[in-house]
Coordinates of C-alpha atoms in Angstrom, one line a residue:
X219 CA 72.9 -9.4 269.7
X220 CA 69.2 -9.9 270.4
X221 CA 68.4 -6.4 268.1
X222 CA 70.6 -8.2 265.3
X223 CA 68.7 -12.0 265.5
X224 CA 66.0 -13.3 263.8
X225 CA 64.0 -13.8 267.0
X226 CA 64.1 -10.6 267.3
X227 CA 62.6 -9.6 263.8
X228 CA 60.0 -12.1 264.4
X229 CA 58.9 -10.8 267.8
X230 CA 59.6 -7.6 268.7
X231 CA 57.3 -4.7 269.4
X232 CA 59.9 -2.1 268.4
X233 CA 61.4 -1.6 264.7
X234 CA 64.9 -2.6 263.6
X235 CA 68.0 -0.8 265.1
X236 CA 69.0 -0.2 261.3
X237 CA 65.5 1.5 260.5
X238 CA 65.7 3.8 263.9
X239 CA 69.2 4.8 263.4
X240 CA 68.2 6.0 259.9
X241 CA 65.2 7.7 261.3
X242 CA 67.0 9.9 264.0
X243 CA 70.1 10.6 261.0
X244 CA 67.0 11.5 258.7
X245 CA 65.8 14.0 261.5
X246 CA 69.0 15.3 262.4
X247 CA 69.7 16.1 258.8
X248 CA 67.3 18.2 258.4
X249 CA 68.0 20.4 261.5
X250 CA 71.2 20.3 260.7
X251 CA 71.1 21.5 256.8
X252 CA 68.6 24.4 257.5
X253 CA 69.3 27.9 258.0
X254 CA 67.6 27.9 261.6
X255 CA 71.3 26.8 262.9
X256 CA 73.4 29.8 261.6
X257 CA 74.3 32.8 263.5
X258 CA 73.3 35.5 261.9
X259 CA 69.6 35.4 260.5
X260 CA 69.3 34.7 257.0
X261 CA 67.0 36.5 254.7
X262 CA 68.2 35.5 251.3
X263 CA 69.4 32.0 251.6
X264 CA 68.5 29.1 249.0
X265 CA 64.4 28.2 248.4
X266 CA 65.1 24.7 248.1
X267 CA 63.4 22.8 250.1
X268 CA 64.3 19.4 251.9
X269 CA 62.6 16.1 250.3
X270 CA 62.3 12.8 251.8
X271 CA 61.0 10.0 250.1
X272 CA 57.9 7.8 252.0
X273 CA 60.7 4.9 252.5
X274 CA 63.4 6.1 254.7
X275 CA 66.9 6.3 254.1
X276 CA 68.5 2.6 254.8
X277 CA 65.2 1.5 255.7
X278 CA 64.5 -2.4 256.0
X279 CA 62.0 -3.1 254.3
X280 CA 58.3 -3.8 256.1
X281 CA 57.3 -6.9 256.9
X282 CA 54.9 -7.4 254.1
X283 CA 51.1 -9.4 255.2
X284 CA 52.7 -12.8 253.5
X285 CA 55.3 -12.3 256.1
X286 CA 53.1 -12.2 259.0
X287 CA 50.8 -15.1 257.9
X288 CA 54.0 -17.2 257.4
X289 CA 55.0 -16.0 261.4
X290 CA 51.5 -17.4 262.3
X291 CA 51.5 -20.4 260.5
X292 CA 55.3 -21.2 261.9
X293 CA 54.1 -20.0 265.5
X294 CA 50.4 -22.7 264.9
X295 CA 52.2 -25.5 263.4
X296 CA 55.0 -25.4 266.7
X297 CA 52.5 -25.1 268.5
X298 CA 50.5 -28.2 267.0
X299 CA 53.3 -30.3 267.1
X300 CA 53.8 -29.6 271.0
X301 CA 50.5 -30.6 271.6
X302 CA 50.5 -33.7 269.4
X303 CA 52.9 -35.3 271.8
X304 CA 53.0 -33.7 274.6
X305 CA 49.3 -32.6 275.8
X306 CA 47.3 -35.1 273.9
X307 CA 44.5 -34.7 276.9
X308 CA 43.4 -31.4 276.4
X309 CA 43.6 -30.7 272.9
X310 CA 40.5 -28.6 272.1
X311 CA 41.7 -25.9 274.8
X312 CA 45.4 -25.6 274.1
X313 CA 45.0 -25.4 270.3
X314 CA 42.4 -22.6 271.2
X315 CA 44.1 -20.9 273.7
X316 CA 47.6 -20.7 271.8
X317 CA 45.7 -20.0 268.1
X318 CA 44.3 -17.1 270.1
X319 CA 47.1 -15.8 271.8
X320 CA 49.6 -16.0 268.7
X321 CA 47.0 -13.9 266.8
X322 CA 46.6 -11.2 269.0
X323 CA 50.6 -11.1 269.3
X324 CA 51.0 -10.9 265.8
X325 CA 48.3 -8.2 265.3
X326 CA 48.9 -6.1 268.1
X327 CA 53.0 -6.3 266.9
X328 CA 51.7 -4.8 263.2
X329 CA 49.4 -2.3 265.0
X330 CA 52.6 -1.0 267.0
X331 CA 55.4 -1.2 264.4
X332 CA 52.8 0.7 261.9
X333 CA 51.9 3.1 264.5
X334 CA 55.7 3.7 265.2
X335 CA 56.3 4.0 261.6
X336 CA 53.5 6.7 260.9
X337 CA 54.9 8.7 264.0
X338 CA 58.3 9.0 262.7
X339 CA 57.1 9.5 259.3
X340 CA 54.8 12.8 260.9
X341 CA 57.8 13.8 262.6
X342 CA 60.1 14.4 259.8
X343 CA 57.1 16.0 257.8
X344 CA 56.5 18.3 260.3
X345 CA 60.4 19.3 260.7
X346 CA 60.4 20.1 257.0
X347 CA 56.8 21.9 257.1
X348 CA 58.4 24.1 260.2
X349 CA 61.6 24.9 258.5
X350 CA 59.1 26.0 255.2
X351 CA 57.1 27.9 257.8
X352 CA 60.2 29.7 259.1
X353 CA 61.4 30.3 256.0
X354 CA 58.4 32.5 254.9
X355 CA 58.1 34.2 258.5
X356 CA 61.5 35.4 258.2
X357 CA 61.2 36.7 254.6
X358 CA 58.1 38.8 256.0
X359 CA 60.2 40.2 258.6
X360 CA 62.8 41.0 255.9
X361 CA 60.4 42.8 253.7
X362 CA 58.5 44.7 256.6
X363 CA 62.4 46.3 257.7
X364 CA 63.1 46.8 254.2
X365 CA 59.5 48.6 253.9
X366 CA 60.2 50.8 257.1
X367 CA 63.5 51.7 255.8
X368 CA 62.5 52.8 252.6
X369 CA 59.3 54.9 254.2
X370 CA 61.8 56.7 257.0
X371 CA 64.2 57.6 254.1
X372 CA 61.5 58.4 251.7
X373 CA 60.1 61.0 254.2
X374 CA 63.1 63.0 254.5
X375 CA 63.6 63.8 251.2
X376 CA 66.0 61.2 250.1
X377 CA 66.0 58.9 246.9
X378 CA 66.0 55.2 247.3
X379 CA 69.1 53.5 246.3
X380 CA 70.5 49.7 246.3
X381 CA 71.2 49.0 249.1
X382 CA 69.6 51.2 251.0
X383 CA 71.2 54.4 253.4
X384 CA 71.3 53.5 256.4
X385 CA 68.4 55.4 258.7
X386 CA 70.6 55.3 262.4
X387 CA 71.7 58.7 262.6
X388 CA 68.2 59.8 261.4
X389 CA 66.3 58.0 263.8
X390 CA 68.5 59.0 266.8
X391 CA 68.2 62.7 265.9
X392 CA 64.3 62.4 265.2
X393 CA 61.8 61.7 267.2
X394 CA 59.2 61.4 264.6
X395 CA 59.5 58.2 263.5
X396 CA 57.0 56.8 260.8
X397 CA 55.0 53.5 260.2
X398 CA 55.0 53.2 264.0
X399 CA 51.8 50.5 264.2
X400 CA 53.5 48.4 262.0
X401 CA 56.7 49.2 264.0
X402 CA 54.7 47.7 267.6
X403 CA 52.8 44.9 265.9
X404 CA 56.4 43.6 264.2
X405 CA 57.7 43.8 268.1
X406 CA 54.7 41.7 269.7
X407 CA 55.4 38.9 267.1
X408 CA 58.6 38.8 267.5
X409 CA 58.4 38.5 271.7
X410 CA 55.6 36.1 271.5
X411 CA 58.4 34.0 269.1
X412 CA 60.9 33.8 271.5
X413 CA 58.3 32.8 274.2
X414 CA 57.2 29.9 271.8
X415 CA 60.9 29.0 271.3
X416 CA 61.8 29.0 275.4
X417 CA 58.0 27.2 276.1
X418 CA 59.5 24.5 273.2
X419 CA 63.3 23.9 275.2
X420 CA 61.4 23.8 278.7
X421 CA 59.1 21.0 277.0
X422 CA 62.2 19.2 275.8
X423 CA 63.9 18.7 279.1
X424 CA 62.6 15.1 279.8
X425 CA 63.4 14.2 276.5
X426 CA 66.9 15.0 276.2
X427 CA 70.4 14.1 276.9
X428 CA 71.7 17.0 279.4
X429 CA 75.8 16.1 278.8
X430 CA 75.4 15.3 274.8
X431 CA 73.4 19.2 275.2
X432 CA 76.3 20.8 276.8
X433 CA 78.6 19.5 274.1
X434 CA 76.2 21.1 271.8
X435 CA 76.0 23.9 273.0
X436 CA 80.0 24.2 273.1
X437 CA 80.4 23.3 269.0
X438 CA 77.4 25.7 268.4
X439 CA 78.5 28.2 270.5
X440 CA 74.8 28.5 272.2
X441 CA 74.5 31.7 274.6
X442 CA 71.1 31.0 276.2
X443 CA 69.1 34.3 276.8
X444 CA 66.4 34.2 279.3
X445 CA 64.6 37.0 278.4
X446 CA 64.0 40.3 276.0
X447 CA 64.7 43.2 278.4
X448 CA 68.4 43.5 277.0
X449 CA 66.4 44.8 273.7
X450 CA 63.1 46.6 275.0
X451 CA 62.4 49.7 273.8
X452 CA 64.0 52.7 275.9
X453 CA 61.9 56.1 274.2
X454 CA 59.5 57.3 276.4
X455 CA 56.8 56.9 273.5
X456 CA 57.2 52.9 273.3
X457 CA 58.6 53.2 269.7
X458 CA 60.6 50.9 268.6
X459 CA 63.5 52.4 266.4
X460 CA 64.4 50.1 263.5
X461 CA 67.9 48.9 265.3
X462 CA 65.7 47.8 268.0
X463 CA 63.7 45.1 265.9
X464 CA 66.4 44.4 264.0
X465 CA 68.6 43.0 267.8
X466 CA 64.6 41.5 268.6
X467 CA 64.7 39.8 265.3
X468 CA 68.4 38.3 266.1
X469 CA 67.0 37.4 269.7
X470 CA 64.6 35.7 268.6
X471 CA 66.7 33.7 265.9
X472 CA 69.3 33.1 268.7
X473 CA 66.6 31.6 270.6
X474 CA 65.1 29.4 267.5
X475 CA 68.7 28.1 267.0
X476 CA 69.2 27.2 270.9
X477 CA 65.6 25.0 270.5
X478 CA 67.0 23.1 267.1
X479 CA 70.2 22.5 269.2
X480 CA 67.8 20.9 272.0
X481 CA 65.8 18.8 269.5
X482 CA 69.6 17.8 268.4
X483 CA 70.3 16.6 272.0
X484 CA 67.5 14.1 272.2
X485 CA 68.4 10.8 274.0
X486 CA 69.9 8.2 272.4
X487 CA 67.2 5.5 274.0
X488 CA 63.7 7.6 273.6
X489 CA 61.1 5.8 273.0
X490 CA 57.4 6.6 271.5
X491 CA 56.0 8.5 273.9
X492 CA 59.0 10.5 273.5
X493 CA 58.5 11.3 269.8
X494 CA 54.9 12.5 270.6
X495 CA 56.2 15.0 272.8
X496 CA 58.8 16.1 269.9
X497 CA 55.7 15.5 267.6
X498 CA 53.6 17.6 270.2
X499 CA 55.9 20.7 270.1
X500 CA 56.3 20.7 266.3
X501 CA 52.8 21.2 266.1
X502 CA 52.2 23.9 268.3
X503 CA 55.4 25.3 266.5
X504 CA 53.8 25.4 263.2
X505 CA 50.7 26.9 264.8
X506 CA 52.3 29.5 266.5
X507 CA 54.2 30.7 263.6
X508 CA 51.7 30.2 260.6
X509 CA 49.4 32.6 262.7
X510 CA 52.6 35.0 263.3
X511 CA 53.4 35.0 259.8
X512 CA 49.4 35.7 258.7
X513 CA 49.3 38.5 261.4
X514 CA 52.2 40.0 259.9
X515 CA 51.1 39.9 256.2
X516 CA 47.7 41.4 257.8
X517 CA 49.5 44.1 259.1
X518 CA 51.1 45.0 256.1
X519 CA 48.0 45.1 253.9
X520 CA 46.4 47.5 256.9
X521 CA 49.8 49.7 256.6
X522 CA 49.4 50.3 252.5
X523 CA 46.4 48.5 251.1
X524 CA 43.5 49.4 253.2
X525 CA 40.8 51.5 251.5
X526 CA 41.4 54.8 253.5
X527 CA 37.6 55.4 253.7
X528 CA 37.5 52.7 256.6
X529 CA 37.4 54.5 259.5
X530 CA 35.8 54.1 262.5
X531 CA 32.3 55.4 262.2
X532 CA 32.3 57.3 265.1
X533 CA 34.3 59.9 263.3
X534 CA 33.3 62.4 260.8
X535 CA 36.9 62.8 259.3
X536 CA 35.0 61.9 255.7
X537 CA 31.9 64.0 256.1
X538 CA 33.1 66.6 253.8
X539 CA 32.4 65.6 250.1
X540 CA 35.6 67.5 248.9
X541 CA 38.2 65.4 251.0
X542 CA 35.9 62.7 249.4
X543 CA 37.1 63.2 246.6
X544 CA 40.4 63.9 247.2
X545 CA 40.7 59.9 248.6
X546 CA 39.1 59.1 245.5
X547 CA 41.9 60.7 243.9
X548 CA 44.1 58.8 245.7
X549 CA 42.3 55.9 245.6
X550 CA 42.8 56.2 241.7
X551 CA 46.7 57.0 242.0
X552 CA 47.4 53.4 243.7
X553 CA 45.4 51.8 240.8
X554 CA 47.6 53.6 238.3
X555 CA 50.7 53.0 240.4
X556 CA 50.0 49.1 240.9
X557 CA 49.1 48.9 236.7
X558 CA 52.3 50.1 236.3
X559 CA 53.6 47.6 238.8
X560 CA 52.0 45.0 236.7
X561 CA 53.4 46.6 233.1
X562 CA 57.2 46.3 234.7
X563 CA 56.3 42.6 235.7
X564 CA 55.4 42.0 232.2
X565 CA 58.5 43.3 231.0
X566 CA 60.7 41.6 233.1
X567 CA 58.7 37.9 232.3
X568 CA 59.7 38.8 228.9
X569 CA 63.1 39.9 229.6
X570 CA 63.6 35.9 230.9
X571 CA 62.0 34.8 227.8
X572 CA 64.7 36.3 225.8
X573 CA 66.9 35.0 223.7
X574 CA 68.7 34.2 220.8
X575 CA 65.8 32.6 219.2
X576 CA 63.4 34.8 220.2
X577 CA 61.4 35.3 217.1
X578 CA 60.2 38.7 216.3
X579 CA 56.6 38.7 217.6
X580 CA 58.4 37.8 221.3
X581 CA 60.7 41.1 220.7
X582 CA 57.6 43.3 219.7
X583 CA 55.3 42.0 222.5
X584 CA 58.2 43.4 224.8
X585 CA 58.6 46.7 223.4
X586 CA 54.5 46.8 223.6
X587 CA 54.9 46.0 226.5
X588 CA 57.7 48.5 227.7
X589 CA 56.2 51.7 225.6
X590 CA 53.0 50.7 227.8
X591 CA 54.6 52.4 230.7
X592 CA 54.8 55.8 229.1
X593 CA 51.3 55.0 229.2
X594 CA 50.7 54.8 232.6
X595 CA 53.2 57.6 233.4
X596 CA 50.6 60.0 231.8
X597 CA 47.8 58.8 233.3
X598 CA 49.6 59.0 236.9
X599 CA 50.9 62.5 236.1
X600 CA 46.8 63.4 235.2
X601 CA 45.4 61.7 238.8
X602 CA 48.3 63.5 240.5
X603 CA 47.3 66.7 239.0
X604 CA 43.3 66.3 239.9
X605 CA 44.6 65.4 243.3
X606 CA 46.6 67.8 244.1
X607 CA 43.7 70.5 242.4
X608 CA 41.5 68.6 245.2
X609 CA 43.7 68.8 247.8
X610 CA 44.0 72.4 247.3
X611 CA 40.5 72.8 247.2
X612 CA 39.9 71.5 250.6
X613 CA 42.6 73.0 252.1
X614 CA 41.8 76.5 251.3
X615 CA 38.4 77.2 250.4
X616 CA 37.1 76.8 253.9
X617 CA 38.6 80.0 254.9
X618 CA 37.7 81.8 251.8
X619 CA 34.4 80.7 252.5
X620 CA 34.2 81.8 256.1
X621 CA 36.0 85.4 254.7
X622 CA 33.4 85.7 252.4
X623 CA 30.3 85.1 255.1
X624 CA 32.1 87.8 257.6
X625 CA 31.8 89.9 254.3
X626 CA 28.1 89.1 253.0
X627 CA 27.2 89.4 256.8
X628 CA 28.7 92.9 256.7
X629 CA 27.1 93.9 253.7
X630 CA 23.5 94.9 254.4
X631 CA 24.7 97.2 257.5
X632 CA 27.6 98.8 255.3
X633 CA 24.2 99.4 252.3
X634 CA 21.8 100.7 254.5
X635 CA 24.6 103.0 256.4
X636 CA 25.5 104.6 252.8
X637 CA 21.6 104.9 252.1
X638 CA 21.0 107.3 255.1
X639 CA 23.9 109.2 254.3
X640 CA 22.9 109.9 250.8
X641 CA 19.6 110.5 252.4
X642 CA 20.0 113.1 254.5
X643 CA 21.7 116.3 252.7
X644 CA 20.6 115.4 248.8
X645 CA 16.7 114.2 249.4
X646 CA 14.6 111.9 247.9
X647 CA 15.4 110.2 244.5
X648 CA 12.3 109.3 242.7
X649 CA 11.1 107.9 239.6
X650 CA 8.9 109.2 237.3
X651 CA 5.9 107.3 238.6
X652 CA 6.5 107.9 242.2
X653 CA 6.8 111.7 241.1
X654 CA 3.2 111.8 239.6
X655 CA 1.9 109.6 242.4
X656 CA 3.6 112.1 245.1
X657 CA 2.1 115.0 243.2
X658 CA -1.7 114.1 243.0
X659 CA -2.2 113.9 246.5
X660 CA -3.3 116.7 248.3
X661 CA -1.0 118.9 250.7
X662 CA -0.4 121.7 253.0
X663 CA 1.1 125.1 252.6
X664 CA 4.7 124.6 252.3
X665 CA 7.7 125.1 250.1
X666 CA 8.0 122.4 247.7
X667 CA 11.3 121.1 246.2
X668 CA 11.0 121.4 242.8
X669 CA 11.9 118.1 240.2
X670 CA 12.9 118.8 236.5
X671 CA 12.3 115.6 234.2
X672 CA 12.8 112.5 236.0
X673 CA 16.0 111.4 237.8
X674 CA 17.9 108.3 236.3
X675 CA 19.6 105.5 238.7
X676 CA 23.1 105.8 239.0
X677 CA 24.1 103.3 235.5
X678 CA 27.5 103.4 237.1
X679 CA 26.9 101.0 240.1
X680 CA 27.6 97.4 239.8
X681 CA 24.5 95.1 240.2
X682 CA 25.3 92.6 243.6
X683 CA 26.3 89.1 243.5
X684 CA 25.1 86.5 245.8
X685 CA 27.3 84.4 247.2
X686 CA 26.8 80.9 245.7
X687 CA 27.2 83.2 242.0
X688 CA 30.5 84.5 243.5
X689 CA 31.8 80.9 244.8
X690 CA 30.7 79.6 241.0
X691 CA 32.7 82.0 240.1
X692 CA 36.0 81.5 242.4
X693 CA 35.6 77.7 240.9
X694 CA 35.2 78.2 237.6
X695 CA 38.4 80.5 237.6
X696 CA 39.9 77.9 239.5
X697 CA 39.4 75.5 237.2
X698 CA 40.7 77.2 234.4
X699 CA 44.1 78.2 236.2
X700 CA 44.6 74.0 236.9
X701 CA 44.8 73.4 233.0
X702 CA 46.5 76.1 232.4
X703 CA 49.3 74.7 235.1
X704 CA 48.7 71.2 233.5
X705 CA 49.4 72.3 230.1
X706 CA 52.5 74.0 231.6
X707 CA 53.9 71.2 233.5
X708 CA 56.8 68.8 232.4
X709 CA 56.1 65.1 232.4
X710 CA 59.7 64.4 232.8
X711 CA 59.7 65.8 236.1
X712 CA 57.1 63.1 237.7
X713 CA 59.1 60.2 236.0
X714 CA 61.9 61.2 238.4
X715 CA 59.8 61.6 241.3
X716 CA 58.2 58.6 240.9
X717 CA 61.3 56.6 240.1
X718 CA 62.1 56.1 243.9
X719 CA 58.5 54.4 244.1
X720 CA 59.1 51.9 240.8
X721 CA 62.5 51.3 242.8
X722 CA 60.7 50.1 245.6
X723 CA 57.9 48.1 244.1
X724 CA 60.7 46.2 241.9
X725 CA 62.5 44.9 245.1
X726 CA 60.2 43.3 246.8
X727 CA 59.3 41.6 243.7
X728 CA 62.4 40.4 243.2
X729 CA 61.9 39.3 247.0
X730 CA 58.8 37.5 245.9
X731 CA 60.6 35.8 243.4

């Protein structure tokens, strides 16, 4: 009765029964509506997002500053009249004394119930802004198993499909298992998750009601799980396989719903300092997983959107300008690949913006728009082409080159071996000048080999190359094979090899969505 009288309203340091009860059922609702309390992790459940007004629900209404002067002049005019007749002696000091006192009362009461107030009002903004947060890191940990999926099947040779094959089997008969940094980092969030979640329940303890828990944990059907070593991974190469992190994503979901079932259990009579712990744990909550879900959207920009010219610079993977330019190609390829990206994003804007009256400048702009993507198509098919000519050009002139040093190197011995042959049985060749150079100078009695006319060089040997002319050469031959293969090639065939790839970027739009 004492919550329900007027004495009570006037004062009491704590707020109405009616304006707590609606606080808790506000708090409770939202635990209870959110996804963080089903089973099974959801990946794909509704965006909307739980809204509370300033006011709560069933809220009496706060006692307004007229309210509070009209306490105080109620509590100084009782006050005055006691003193009129009953302590007439000591006026000055009672009038003081009480004045004083029924001010402080009265102030410190509105500092409390305000403070109270703004606590419980942080508390339910928090619970929304942690089921937001969740929402998100889930959705990253959708799209980076999607992502793995679709590289493991993309790497043995098959097409992507909706939904997508499962990758098992695959996985269990392979070793070689792809995307395997992304793979570990996606594990270390997920363990430090569930350490969050059980540091959260052990916080909780002092704050909740153990027998309402256990009935809780009955209707929810809570299994508590102590620790991760039930889902470790078991290769020898500490490589998680991709039905690994999917049981450590459902761990550490199971553990997220046994902590909203704990901050469900919380005593019927906590008081402030209660709330601040719940406050307290909410806010380390949204810490913890704002950084996890930054880390992994960091980890996913490092997997496919790096520059792959950032390497350490203690290597010298780069030095050579021909694989330069072979990243530039690729480089180059992701630019054409993501303007297509954007092109398909266009056309689907103004597939939403379709209708039946559309005029016809809105149905033109989206057949622009589509019959851009032929566009693009070419211009990928032409980077692919000058990638795959550089490609080819690293990979095997280096051993032409070091075939054709071994040869060069050769050379002068093989020359000067075929000179002293010729040499030795058939004499001298000379020209004419040498001839009437040799013949003016004096000699000695001997027999003298005689020279008709002047001897001619050989016009049947081919003058030598050096080597940069002949590696000019090997390019410029090079070259002109690549058109001739570019002219030859079918653009229909890349649109079906790159297909899979269009598949892919248009899902995880749709997930952005």
């Amino acid at each position: 009765m004492w919550r329900h009288s007027v004495f009570h309203d006037t004062f009491s340091i704590s707020l109405p029964k009616a304006e707590e009860a609606a606080f808790e059922e506000k708090f409770k609702y939202l635990i209870v509506t959110s996804p963080l309390l089903s089973e099974a992790l959801m990946f794909h459940h509704s965006k909307q997002k739980h809204r509370f007004s300033g006011q709560l629900p069933f809220q009496a209404p706060r006692t307004p500053k007229l309210g509070i002067a009209s306490n105080l002049i109620t509590s100084l005019v009782l006050l005055f009249g006691a003193e009129r007749y009953a302590f007439r002696h000591r006026l000055p000091l009672f009038t003081l004394t009480c004045s004083t006192t029924a001010s402080l009362f009265f102030f410190y009461r509105y500092r409390r119930l305000s403070s109270i107030r703004q606590l419980y009002h942080t508390v339910l903004s928090k619970v929304q802004s942690f089921i937001e947060q969740c929402d998100a890191f889930d959705t990253k940990i959708h799209r980076i198993l999607i992502t793995i999926q679709e590289i493991e099947l993309v790497s043995r040779g098959y097409r992507l499909s909706t939904p997508l094959s499962p990758i098992s089997r695959i996985e269990q008969n392979s070793k070689k298992r792809k995307c395997v940094h992304l793979r570990n980092r996606l594990a270390s969030v997920l363990r430090r998750a569930f350490i969050v979640h059980e540091q959260g329940i052990i916080d909780l303890v002092d704050v909740i009601d153990k027998q309402h828990l256990l009935g809780l944990y009955e209707m929810y059907n809570v299994d508590s799980m102590a620790s991760l070593s039930g889902v470790e991974s078991s290769d020898d190469d500490d490589t998680f396989s991709l039905d690994q992190l999917k049981q450590l994503t459902q761990a550490m979901h199971l553990k997220r719903r046994e902590c909203m079932v704990h901050f469900l259990a919380l005593g019927v009579d906590i008081d402030k300092n209660g709330w601040k712990v719940v406050n307290d744990i909410l806010s380390q909550f949204l810490k913890e997983f704002e950084a996890f879900t930054n880390e992994m959207v960091e980890a996913l920009d490092a997997e496919f959107y790096k520059p792959i010219n950032e390497f350490d610079s203690k290597t010298n993977k780069f030095q050579d300008s021909r694989l330069k330019l072979f990243v530039h190609r690729l480089s180059s390829l992701e630019q054409e690949l993501r303007t297509i990206e954007a092109k398909i994003y266009l056309c689907n804007e103004g597939v939403r913006q379709l209708n039946s009256e559309s005029t016809q400048e809105t149905k033109e702009k989206l057949m622009s728009d589509y019959m851009t993507v032929q566009k693009g198509f070419e211009n990928m098919l032409l980077e692919w082409e000058n990638g795959k000519e550089a490609l080819q050009s690293y990979l095997e002139l280096p051993s032409e080159i070091a075939t054709r040093e071994k040869i060069v190197a050769a050379a002068p011995a093989v020359e000067e071996q075929d000179i002293q042959e010729e040499t030795e049985g058939k004499g001298i060749i000379l020209d004419s000048e040498d001839v009437a150079d040799i013949l003016n100078l004096p000699s000695k009695a001997s027999v003298y080999e005689a020279i008709a006319g002047v001897v001619e060089k050989n016009g049947k040997e081919r003058p030598k190359k050096s080597r940069n002319e002949r590696i000019e050469e090997m390019k410029v031959r090079r070259a002109q094979e690549a058109e001739q293969r570019a002219k030859r090639l079918d653009s229909e065939t890349m649109v079906h090899e790159l297909k899979s790839v269009l598949d892919k970027r248009n899902t995880d739009l749709e997930l952005q969505e």
